[in-house]
Coordinates of C-alpha atoms and ligand atoms in Angstrom, one line a residue:
X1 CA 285.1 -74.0 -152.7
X2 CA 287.7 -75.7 -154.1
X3 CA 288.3 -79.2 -153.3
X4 CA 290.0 -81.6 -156.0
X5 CA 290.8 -85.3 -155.8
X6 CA 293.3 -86.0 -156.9
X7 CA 295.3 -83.1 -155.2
X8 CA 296.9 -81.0 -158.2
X9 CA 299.8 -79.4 -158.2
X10 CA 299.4 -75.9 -158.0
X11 CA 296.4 -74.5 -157.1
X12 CA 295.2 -70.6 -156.7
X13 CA 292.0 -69.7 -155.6
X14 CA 290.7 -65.9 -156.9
X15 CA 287.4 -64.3 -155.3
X16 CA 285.0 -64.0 -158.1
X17 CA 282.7 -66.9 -159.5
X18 CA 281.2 -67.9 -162.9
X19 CA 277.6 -68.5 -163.1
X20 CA 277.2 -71.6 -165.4
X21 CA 273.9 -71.0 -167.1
X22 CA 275.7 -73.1 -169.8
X23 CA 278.6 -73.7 -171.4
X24 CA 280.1 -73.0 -175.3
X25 CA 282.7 -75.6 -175.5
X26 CA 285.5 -74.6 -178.8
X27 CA 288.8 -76.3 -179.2
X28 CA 291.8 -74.3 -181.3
X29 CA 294.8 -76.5 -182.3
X30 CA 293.0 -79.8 -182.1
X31 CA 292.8 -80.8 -185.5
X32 CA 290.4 -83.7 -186.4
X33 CA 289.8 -85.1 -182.5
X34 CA 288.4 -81.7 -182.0
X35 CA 284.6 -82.6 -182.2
X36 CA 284.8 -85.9 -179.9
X37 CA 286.8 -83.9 -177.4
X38 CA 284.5 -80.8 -177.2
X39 CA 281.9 -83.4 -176.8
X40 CA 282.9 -85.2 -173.9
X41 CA 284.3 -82.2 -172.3
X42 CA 280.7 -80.2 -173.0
X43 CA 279.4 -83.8 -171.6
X44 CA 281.3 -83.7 -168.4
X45 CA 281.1 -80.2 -166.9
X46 CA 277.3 -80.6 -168.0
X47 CA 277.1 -83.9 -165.3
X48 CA 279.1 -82.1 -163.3
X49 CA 276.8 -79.0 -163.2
X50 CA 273.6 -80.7 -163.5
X51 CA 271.9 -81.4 -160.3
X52 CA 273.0 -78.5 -158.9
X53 CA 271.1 -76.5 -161.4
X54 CA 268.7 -78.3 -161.8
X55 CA 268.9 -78.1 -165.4
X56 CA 271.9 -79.2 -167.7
X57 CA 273.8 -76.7 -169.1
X58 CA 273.3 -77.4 -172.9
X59 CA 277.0 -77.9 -173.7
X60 CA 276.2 -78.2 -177.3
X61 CA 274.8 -74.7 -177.3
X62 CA 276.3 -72.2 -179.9
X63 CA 273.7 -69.0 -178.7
X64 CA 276.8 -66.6 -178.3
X65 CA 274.5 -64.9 -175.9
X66 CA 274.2 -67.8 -173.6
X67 CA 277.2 -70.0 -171.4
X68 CA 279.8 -69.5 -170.4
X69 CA 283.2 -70.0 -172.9
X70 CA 285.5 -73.3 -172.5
X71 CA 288.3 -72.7 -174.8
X72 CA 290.5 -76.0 -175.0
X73 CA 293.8 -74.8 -176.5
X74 CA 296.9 -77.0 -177.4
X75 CA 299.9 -75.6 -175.8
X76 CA 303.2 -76.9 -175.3
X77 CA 304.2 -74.3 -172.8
X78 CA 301.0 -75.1 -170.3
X79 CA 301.2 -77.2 -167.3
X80 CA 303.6 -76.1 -164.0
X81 CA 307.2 -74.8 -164.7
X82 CA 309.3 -77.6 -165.7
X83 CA 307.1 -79.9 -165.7
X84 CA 308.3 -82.4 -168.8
X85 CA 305.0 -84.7 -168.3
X86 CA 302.6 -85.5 -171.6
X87 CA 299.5 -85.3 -168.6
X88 CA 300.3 -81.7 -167.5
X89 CA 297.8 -79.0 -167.8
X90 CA 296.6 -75.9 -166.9
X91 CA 293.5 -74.5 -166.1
X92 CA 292.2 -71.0 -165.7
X93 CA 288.8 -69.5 -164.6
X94 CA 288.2 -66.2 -164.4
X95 CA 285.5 -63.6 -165.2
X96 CA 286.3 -64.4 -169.2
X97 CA 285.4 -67.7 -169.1
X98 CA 287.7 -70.8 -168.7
X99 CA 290.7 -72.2 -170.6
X100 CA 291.8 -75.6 -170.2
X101 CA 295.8 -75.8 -172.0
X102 CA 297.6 -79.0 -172.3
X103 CA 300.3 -79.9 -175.0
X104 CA 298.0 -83.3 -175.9
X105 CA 294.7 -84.6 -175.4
X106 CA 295.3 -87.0 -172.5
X107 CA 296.4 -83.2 -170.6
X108 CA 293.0 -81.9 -171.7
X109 CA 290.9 -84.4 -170.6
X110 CA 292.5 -84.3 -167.3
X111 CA 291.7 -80.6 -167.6
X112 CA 288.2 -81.1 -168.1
X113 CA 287.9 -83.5 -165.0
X114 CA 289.3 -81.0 -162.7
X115 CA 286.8 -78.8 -164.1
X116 CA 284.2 -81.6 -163.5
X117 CA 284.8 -81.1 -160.1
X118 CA 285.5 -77.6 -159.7
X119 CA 281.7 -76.9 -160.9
X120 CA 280.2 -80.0 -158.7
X121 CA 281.8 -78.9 -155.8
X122 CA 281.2 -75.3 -155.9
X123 CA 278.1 -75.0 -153.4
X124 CA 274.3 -75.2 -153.4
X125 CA 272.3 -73.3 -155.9
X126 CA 272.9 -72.8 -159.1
X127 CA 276.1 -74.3 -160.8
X128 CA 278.9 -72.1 -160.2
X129 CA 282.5 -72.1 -161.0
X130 CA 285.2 -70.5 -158.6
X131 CA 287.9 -68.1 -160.5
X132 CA 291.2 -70.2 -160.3
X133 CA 294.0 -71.3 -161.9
X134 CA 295.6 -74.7 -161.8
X135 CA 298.8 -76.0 -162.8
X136 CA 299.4 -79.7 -162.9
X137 CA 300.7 -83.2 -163.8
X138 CA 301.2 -85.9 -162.5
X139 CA 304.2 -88.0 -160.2
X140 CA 303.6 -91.3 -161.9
X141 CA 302.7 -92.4 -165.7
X142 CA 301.3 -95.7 -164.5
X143 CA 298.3 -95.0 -162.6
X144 CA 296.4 -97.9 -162.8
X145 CA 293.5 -100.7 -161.2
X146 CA 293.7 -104.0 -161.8
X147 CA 290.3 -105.9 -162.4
X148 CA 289.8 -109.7 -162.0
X149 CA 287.1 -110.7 -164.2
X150 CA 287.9 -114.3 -164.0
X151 CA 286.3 -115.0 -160.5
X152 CA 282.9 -113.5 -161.5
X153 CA 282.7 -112.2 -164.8
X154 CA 282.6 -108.3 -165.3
X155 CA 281.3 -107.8 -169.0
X156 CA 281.7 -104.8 -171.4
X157 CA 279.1 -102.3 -169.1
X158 CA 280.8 -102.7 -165.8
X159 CA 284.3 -102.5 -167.2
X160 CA 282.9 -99.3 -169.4
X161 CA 281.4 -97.6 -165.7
X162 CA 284.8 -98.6 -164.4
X163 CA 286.7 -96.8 -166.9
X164 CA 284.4 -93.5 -165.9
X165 CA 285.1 -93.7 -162.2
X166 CA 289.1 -94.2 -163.2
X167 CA 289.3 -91.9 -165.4
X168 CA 287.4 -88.8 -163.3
X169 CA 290.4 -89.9 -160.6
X170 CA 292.8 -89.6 -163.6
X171 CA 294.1 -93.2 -163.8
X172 CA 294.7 -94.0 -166.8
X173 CA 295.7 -98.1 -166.9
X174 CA 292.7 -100.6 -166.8
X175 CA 294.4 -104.3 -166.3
X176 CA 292.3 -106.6 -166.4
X177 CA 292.9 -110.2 -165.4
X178 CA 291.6 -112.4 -167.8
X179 CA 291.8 -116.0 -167.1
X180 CA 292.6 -118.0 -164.3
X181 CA 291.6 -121.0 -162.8
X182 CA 287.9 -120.7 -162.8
X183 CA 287.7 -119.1 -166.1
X184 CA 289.2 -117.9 -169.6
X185 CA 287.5 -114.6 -170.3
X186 CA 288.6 -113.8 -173.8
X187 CA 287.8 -114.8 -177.2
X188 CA 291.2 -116.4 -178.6
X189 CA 290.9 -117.0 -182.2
X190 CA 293.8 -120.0 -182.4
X191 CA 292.4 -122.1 -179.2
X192 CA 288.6 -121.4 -179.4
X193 CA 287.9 -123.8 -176.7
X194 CA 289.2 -122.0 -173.8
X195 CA 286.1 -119.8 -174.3
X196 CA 283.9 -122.5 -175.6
X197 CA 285.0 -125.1 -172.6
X198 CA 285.7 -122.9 -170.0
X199 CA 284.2 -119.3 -169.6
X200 CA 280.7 -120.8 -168.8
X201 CA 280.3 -120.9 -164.8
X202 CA 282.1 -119.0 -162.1
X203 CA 282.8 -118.9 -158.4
X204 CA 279.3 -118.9 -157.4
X205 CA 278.2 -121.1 -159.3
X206 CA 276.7 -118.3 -162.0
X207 CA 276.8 -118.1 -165.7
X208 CA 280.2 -116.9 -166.4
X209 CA 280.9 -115.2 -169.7
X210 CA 283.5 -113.7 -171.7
X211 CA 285.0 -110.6 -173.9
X212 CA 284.8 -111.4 -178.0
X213 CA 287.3 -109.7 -179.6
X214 CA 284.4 -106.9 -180.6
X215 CA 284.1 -106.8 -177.3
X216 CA 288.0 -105.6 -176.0
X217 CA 287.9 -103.9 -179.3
X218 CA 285.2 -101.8 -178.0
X219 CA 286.3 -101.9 -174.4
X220 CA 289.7 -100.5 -175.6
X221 CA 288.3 -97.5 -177.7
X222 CA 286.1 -96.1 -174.8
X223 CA 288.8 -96.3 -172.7
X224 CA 290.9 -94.4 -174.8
X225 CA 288.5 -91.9 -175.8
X226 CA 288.8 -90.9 -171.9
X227 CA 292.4 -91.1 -171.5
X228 CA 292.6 -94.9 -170.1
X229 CA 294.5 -97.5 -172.0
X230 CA 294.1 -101.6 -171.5
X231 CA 296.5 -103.6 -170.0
X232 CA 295.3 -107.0 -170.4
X233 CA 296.9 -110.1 -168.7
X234 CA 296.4 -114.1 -169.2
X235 CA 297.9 -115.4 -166.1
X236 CA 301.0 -118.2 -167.0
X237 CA 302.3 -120.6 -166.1
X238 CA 299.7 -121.3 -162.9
X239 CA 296.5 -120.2 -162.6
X240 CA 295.7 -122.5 -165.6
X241 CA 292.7 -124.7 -164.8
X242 CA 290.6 -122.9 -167.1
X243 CA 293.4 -123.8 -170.0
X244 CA 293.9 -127.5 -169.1
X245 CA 290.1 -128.3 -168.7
X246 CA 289.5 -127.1 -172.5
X247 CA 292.9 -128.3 -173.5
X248 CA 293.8 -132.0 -172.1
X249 CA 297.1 -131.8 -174.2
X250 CA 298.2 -129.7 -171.7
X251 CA 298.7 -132.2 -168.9
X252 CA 300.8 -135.3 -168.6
X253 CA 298.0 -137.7 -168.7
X254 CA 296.2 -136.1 -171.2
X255 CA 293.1 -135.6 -169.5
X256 CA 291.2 -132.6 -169.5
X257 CA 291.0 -131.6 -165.8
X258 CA 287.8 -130.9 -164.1
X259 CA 286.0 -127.3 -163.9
X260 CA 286.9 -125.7 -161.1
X261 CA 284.5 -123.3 -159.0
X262 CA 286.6 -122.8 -155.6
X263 CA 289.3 -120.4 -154.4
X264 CA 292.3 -121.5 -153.7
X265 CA 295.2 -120.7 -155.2
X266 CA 298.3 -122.1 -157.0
X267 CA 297.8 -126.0 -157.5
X268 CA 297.3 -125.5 -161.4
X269 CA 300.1 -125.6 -163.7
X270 CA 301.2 -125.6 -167.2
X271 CA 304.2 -128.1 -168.1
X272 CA 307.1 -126.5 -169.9
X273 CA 308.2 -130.4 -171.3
X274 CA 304.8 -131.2 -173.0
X275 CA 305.4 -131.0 -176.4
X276 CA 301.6 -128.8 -176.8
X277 CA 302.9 -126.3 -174.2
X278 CA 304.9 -124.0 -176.1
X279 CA 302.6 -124.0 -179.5
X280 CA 300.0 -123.2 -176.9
X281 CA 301.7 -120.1 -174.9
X282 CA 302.6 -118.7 -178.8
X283 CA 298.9 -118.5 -179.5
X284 CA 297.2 -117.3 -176.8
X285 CA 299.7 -114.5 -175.7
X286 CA 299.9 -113.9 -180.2
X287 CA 296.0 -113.3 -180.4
X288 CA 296.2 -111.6 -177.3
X289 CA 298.9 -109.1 -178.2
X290 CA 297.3 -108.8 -181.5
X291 CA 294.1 -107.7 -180.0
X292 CA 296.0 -104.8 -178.0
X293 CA 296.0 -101.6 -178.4
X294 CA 298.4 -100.4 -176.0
X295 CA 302.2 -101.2 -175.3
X296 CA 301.8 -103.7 -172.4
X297 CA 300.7 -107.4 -172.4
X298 CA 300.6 -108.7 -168.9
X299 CA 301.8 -112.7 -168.5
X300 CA 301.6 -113.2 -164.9
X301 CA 303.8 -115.6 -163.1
X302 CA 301.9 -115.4 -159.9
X303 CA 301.7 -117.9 -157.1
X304 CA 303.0 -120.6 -159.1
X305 CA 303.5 -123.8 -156.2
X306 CA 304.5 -126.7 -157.8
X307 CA 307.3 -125.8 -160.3
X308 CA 311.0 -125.6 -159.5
X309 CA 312.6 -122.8 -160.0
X310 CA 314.3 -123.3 -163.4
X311 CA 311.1 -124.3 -164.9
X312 CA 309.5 -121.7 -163.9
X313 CA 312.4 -119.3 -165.3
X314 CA 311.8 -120.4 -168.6
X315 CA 307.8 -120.0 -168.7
X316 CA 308.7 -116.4 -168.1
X317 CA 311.7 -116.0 -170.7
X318 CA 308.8 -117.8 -173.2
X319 CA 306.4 -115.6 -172.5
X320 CA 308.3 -112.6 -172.0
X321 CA 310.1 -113.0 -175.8
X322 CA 306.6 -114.3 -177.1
X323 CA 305.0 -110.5 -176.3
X324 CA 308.0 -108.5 -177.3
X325 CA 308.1 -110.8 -180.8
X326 CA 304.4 -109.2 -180.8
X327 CA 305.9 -105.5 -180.5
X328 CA 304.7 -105.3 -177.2
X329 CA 306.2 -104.6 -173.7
X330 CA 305.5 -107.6 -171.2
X331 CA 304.5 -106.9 -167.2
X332 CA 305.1 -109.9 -165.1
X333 CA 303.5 -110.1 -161.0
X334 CA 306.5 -109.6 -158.8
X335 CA 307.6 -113.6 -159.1
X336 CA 308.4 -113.0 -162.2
X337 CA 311.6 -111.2 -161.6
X338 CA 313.2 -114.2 -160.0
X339 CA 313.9 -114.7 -163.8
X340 CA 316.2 -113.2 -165.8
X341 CA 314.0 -110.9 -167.0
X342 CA 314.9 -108.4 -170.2
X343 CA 315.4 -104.2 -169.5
X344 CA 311.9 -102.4 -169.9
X345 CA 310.2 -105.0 -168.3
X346 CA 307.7 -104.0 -166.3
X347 CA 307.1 -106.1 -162.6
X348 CA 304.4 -105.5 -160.8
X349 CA 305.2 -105.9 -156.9
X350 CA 302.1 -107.2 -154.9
X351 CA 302.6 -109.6 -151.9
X352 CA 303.2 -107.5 -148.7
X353 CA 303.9 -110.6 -147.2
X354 CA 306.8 -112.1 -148.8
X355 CA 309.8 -111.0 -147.6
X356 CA 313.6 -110.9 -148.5
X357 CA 312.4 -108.7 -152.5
X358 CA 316.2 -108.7 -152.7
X359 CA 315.6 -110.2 -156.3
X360 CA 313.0 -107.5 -157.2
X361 CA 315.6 -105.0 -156.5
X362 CA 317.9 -106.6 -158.3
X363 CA 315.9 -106.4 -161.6
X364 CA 314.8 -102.8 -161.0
X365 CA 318.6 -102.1 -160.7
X366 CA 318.8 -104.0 -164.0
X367 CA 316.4 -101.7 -165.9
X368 CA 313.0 -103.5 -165.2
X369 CA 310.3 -100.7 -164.6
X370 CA 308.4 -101.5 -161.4
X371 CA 304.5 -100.7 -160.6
X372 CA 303.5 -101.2 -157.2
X373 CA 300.0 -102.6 -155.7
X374 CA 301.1 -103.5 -152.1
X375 CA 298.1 -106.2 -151.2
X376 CA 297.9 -103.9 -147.6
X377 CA 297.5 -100.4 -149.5
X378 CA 296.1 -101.3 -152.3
X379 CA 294.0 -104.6 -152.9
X380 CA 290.7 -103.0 -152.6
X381 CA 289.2 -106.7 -152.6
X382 CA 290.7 -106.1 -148.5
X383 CA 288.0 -106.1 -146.1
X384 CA 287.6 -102.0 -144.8
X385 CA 287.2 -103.4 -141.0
X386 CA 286.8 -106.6 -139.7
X387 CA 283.3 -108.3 -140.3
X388 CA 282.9 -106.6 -143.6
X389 CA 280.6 -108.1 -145.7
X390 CA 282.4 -108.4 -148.6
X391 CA 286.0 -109.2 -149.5
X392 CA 288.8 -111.0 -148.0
X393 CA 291.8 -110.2 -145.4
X394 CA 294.5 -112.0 -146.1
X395 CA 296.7 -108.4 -146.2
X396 CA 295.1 -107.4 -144.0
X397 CA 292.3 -105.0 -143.3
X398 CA 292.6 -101.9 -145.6
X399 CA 290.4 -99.1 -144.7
X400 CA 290.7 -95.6 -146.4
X401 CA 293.2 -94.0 -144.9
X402 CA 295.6 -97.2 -145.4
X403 CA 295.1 -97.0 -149.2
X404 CA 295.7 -92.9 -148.6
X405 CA 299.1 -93.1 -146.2
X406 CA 301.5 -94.5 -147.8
X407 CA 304.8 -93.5 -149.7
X408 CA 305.8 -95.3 -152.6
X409 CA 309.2 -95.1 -152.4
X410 CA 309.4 -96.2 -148.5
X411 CA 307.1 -100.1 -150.3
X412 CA 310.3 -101.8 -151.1
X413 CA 313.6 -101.6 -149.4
X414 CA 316.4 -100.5 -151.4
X415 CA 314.3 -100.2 -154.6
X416 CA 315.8 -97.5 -156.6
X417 CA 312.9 -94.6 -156.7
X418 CA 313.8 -94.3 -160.5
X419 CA 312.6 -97.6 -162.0
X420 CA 309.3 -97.0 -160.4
X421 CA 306.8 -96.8 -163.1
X422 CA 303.5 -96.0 -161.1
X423 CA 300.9 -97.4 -158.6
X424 CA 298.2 -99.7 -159.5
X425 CA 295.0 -100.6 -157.6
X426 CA 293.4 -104.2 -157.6
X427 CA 290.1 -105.8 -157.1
X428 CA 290.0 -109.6 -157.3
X429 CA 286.4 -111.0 -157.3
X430 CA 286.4 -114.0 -155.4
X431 CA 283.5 -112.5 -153.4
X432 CA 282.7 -109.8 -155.4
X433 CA 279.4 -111.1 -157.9
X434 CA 277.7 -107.7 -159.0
X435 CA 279.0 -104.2 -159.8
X436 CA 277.2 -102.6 -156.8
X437 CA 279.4 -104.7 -154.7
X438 CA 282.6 -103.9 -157.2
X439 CA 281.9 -100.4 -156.4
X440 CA 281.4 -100.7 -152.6
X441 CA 284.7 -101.9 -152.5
X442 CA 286.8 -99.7 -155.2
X443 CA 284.9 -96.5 -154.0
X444 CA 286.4 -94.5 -152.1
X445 CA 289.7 -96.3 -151.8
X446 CA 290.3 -95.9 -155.5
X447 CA 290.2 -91.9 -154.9
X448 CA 292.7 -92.5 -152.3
X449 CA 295.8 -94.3 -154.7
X450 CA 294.5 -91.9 -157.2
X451 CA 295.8 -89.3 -155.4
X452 CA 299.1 -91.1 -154.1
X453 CA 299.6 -92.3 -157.8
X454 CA 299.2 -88.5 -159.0
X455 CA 300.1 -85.7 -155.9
X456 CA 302.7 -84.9 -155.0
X457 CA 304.3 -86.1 -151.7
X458 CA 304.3 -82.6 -150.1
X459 CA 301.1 -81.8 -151.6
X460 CA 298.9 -84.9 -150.0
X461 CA 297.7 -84.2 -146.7
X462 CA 295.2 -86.8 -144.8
X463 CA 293.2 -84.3 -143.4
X464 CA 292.3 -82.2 -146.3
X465 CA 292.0 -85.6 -148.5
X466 CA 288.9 -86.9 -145.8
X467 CA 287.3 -83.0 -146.5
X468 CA 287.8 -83.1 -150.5
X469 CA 286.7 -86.7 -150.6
X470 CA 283.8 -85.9 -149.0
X471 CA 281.9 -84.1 -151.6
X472 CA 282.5 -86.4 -154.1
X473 CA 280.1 -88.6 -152.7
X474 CA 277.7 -86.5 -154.3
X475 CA 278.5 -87.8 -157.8
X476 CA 278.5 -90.8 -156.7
X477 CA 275.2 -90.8 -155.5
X478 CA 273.9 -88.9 -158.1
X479 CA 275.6 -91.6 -160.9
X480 CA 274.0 -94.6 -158.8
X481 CA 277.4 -96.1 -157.8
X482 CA 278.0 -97.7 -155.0
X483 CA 280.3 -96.8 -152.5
X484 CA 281.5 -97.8 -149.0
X485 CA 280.7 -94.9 -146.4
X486 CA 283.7 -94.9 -144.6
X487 CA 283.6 -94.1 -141.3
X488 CA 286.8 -92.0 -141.8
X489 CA 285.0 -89.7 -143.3
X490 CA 282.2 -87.5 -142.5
X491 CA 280.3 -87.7 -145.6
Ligands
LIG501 C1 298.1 -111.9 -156.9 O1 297.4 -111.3 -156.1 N1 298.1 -113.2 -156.9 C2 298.8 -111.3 -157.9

């Protein structure tokens, strides 16, 4: 059976099956990532296979006599016709073995994750794969989830179990949402009190903690490894408690304010006047960009209550020119665009419940790039159903088929469908203290804008999605992470 979330492109289903009694992973055109890449891939279709064989393939195996042949194969010409996407890929199974062709890695390892679940999903018995072929790429190059780690801290082995369940969807963006009023979660070498004054509690009262710069470093690289680059964001010019209680210079009266442990939103605020502001915004958005990997440094601009307009206008110029100083490409929240923000900006629309976006689709007309996480589709901190246990509901409920139905294009009126970059996902962790109850509420919704991120429109189907999803409950279970059964699904 074939049954692949997210949906690919083309997909042709033969008659004949492999047994996997094991698998001889070999690479051609790879050059030095070759080893690392036959790894994980021998890795993954080994997980995939492995409780339905009730023995792991050996994917290290190089007894000709034994497994079956992965070839992975660097090829500009795979992927479906036309397709001009750096993701695409192609995959074929058949009675030779299997070969996964991609013109670059990031192809590849999408590849081997459809082969993942090609192999998991192939029956009961021993692991089998069906003969196929699959051509595919995706519709968006932002697929993302956004992560608040400032509410309750989510260290290094959460954010790396995170990064698994993204990438077997195929996102490829982890943002994560670094400081905020209850807490600075990352090391910053010029202001080392934020991390020393103010990553030490939470919203529940707990422990807190933060990312050193070993930590992101490390983060980063295991991300990449699987295809999934960092996006990280310190939240300006509100959401600042955590900033003003370790830096009193910050506020008129010089006085540190208090910790702060509760939830509500946008009474903190930097001061563009104070003579410390501006030194400060250099520094922490400097040793944050510095510390990045990837091309985007998020600066926020969010829910900012108690600054006029011009004010406000110029935190975002600041910060915007401070990140592309550091070489980077800033992303602002959706507010942000009310400035005049520079082409190749990136917004990121969230509040389904503002209204009159005329000046979002002003700046997408003036070449900002635009990633959307409407809060009623896609804030996975949403309660599924009223009475949840978890999570909160002020979009609204979102159960699965919410986060599944929707079109992109139809999110914003009059936004051109050109300057959108891609979808992104978001968790905020107000009520969210452990990863078993991260998970409950990211699976299966994530699946869900994995596949409206990736699909194509005429190739998503809600149906079919509730049967494919279904069987990936499997790996889930057999992983130990948590997930929300639905009742839109039978699992
Ligand atoms: C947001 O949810 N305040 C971006």
């Amino acid at each position: 059976m074939v049954a692949l979330v997210p949906q690919p492109l083309h997909v042709d289903a033969g008659d004949g099956q492999l047994l996997l009694d094991g698998v001889r992973v070999r690479s051609e055109g790879l050059g030095g990532d070759a080893p690392a890449l036959e790894r994980l891939v021998a890795e993954l279709v080994a997980s995939g296979a492995g409780d339905l064989a009730g023995e792991t393939p050996d994917g290290r195996s190089d007894d000709g006599a034994r497994g079956v042949p992965v070839v992975l194969r660097i090829d500009p010409a795979a992927g479906p016709q036309g397709s001009t996407s750096a993701e695409r890929y192609s995959l074929v199974a058949d009675a030779d073995g299997v070969v996964l062709a991609a013109p670059g890695r990031s192809g590849l390892l999408h590849a081997a994750r459809t082969l993942r679940q090609l192999v998991e999903h192939a029956g009961e018995g021993p692991a089998r794969l069906p003969h196929v072929v699959v051509h595919d790429a995706p519709r968006y190059p932002w697929r993302g989830l956004s992560v608040d780690v400032a509410r309750h801290f989510f260290g290094p082995s959460a954010l790396r179990a995170v990064v698994d369940v993204m990438a077997s969807y195929k996102l490829n963006v982890l943002h994560l949402h670094l400081t905020d009023d209850q807490g600075w979660r990352i090391e910053s070498p010029s202001r080392p009190e934020l991390v020393r004054r103010s990553s030490g509690s939470d919203v529940s009262g707990g422990p807190g903690g933060h990312l050193s710069l070993d930590d992101f470093r490390a983060l980063q690289e295991y991300a990449a490894e699987r295809g999934v680059r960092v996006v990280p964001e310190i939240d300006l010019p509100g959401h600042v408690n955590a900033a003003t209680h370790a830096y009193g210079e910050l506020v008129p009266d010089g006085v540190p304010t208090d910790e702060y442990q509760g939830v509500e939103v946008g009474f903190s605020r930097l001061a563009y006047g104070l003579p410390a502001t501006e030194p400060f915004v250099r520094d922490v958005l400097g040793d944050l960009a510095r510390a990045t990997v990837g091309e985007h440094v998020h600066v926020g601009g969010d829910e900012v209550h108690t600054m006029d307009a011009d004010e406000y206008a110029r935190f975002v110029v600041l910060a915007e020119q401070v990140v592309r100083d550091a070489g980077k490409t800033p992303v602002v929240w959706q507010e942000g665009a009310k400035a005049p923000l520079r082409p190749g900006t990136v917004v990121q629309y969230w509040d389904t419940n503002a209204t009159d976006l005329e000046y979002l689709v002003e700046a997408a007309r003036a070449g900002a790039r635009v990633v959307l996480s409407p809060g009623n589709r896609v804030y996975l901190d949403m309660k599924y159903v009223e009475g949840f246990p978890l999570g909160l509901q002020w979009a609204g409920f979102v159960e699965l088929r919410d986060s599944y139905d929707w079109e992109p294009e139809d999110v914003v009126d009059g936004l051109p469908a050109g300057a959108i970059e891609g979808v992104e996902a978001a968790v905020w962790t107000e009520t969210l203290t452990s990863t078993d109850e991260l998970f409950t509420m990211l699976l299966p919704r994530l699946s869900a804008v994995a596949e409206v991120a990736w699909s194509a429109p005429e190739r998503k189907d809600w149906d079919d999605y509730r049967r494919r999803v279904a069987h990936e409950a499997r790996s889930w279970r057999r992983d130990g992470v948590a997930f929300h059964p639905s009742a839109q699904v039978d699992w």
